[in-house]
Short mmCIF file of C-alpha atoms in Angstrom, two decimals:
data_model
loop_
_atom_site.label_atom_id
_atom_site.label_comp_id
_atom_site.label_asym_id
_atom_site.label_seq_id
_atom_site.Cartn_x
_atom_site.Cartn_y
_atom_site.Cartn_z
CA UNK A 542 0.00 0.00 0.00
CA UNK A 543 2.66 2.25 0.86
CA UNK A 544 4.16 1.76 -2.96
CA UNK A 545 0.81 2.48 -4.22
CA UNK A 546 0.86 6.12 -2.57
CA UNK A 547 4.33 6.80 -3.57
CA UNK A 548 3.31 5.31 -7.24
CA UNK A 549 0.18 8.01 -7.22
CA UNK A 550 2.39 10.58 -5.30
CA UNK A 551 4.74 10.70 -7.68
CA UNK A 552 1.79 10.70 -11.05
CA UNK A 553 0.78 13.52 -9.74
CA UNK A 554 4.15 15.36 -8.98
CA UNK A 555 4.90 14.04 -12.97
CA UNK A 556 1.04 15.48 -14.06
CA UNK A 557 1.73 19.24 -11.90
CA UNK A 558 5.36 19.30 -13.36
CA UNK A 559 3.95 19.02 -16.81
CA UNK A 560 1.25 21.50 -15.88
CA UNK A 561 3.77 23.89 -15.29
CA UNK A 562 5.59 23.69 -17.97
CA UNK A 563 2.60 23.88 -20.34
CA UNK A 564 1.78 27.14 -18.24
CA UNK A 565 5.39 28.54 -18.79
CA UNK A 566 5.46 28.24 -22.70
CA UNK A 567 1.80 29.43 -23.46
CA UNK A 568 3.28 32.56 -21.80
CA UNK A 569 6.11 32.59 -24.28
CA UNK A 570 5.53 35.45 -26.97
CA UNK A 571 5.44 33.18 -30.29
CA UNK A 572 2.63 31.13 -28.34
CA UNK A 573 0.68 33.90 -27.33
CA UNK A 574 1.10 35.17 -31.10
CA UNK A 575 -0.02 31.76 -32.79
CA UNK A 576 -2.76 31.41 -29.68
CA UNK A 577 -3.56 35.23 -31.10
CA UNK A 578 -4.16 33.59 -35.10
CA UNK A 579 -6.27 30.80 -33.81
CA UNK A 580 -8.37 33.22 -31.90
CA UNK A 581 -8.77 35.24 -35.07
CA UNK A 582 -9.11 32.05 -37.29
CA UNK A 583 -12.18 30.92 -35.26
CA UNK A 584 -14.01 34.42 -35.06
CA UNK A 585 -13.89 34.29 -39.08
CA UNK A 586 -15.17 30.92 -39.07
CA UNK A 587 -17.78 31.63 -36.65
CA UNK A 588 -18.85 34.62 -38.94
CA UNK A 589 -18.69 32.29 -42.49
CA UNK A 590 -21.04 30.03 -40.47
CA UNK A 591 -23.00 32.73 -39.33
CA UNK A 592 -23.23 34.12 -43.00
CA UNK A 593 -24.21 30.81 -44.41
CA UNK A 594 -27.16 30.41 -42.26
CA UNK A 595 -28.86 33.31 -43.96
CA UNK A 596 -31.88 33.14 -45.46
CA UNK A 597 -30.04 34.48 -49.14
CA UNK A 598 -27.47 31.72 -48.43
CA UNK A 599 -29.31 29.30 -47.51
CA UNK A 600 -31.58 29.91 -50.94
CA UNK A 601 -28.46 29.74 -52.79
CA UNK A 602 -27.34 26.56 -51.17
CA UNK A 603 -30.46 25.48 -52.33
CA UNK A 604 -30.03 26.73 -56.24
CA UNK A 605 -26.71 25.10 -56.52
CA UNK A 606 -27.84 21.64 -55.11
CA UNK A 607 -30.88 21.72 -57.94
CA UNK A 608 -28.92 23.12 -60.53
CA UNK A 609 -26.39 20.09 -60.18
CA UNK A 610 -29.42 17.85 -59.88
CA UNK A 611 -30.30 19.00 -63.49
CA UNK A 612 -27.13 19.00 -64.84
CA UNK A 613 -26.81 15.54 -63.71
CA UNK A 614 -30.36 14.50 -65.21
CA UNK A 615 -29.51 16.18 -68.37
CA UNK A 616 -26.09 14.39 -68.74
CA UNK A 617 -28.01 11.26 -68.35
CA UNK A 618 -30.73 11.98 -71.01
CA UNK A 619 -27.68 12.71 -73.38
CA UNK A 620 -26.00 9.71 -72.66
CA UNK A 621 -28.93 7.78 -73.18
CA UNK A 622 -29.42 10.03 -76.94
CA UNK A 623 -26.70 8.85 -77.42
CA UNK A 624 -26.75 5.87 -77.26
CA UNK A 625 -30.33 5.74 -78.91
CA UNK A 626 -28.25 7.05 -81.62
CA UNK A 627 -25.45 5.01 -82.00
CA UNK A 628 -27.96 1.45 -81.79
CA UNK A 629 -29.98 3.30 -84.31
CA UNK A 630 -26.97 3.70 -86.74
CA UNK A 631 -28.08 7.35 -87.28
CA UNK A 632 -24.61 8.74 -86.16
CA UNK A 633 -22.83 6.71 -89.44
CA UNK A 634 -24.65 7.98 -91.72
CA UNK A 635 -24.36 11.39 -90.18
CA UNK A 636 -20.61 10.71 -90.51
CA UNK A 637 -20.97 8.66 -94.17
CA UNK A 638 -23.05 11.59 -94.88
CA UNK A 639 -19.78 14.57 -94.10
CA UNK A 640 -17.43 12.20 -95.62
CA UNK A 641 -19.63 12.48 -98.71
CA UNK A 642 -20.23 16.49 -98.48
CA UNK A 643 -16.65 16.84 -98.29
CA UNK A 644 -15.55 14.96 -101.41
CA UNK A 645 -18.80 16.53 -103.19
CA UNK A 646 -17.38 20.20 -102.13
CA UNK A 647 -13.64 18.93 -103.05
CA UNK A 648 -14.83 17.67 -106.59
CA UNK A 649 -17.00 21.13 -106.83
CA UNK A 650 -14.23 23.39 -105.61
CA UNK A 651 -11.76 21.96 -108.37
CA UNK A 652 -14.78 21.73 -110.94
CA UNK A 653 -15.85 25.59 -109.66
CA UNK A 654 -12.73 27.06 -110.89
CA UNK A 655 -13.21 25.04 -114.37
CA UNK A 656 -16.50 26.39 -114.38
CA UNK A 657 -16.04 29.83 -113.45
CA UNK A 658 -13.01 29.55 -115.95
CA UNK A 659 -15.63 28.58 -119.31
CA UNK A 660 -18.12 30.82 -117.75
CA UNK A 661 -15.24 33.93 -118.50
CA UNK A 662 -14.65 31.87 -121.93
CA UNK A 663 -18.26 32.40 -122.77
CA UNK A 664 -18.66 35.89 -121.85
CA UNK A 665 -15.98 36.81 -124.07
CA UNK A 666 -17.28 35.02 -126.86
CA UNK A 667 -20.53 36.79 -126.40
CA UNK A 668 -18.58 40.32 -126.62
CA UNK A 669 -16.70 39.31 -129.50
CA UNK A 670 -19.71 38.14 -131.47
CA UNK A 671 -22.20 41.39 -129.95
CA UNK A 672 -19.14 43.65 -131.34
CA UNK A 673 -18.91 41.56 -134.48
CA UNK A 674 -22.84 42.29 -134.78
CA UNK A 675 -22.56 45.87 -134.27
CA UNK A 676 -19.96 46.23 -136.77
CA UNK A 677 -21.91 44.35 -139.06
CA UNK A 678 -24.91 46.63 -138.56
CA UNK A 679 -23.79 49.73 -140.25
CA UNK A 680 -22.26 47.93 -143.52
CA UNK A 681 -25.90 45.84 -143.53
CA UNK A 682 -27.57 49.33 -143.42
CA UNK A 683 -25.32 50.20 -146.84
CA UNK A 684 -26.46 47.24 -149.03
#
């Protein structure tokens, strides 16, 4: 028994020491300064809380959580398009269907230029002969 009160005599003496020493550096400047920040720390907490339990911020809470609820429902709908879509086969034939636009506008584009090029070759033609006609006019008048 008498070990047993020494034991707990000297826990306690060990606990107090500790207690002391705990005491002497929250005294220290540096602690007092970083004791100072979490002081501050929790006031600004306390007041984001505070401002989040509004009636505008809890709306807006609100807003968010059923604007990601659509976007989710809407990313699901697509999906599902989608995949409507592809079983359907309608998304190869939209892409059969650019291949072909795009060798129809690459045949046109070369044949455009040949085109444009006979188009000129006609027009002049048409001059030459209208100026061929009007010089023919007069001398027709003479006979």
């Amino acid at each position: 028994m008498a070990v047993e009160k020494i034991g707990r005599i000297h826990e306690i003496k060990e606990t107090v020491s500790c207690a002391v020493e705990v005491m002497r550096q929250i005294r220290t400047p540096g602690m007092q300064e970083s004791l100072g920040k979490i002081m501050d720390m929790g006031e600004v907490a306390k007041d984001i809380i505070e401002a989040l339990k509004t009636p505008e911020m809890v709306k807006n809470i609100e807003n968010f959580r059923l604007i990601t609820q659509n976007i989710n429902e809407a990313s699901e709908k697509m999906q599902s398009t989608i995949k409507l879509m592809e079983e359907t086969g309608v998304i190869n034939e939209a892409k059969e269907f650019a291949r072909s636009a795009k060798n129809m506008m690459d045949v046109i584009g070369n044949t455009g230029r040949d085109l444009r090029e006979v188009n000129t070759a006609v027009k002049s033609v048409f001059r030459s002969v209208q100026v061929l006609v009007d010089d023919l006019r007069p001398a027709e008048s003479r006979y």
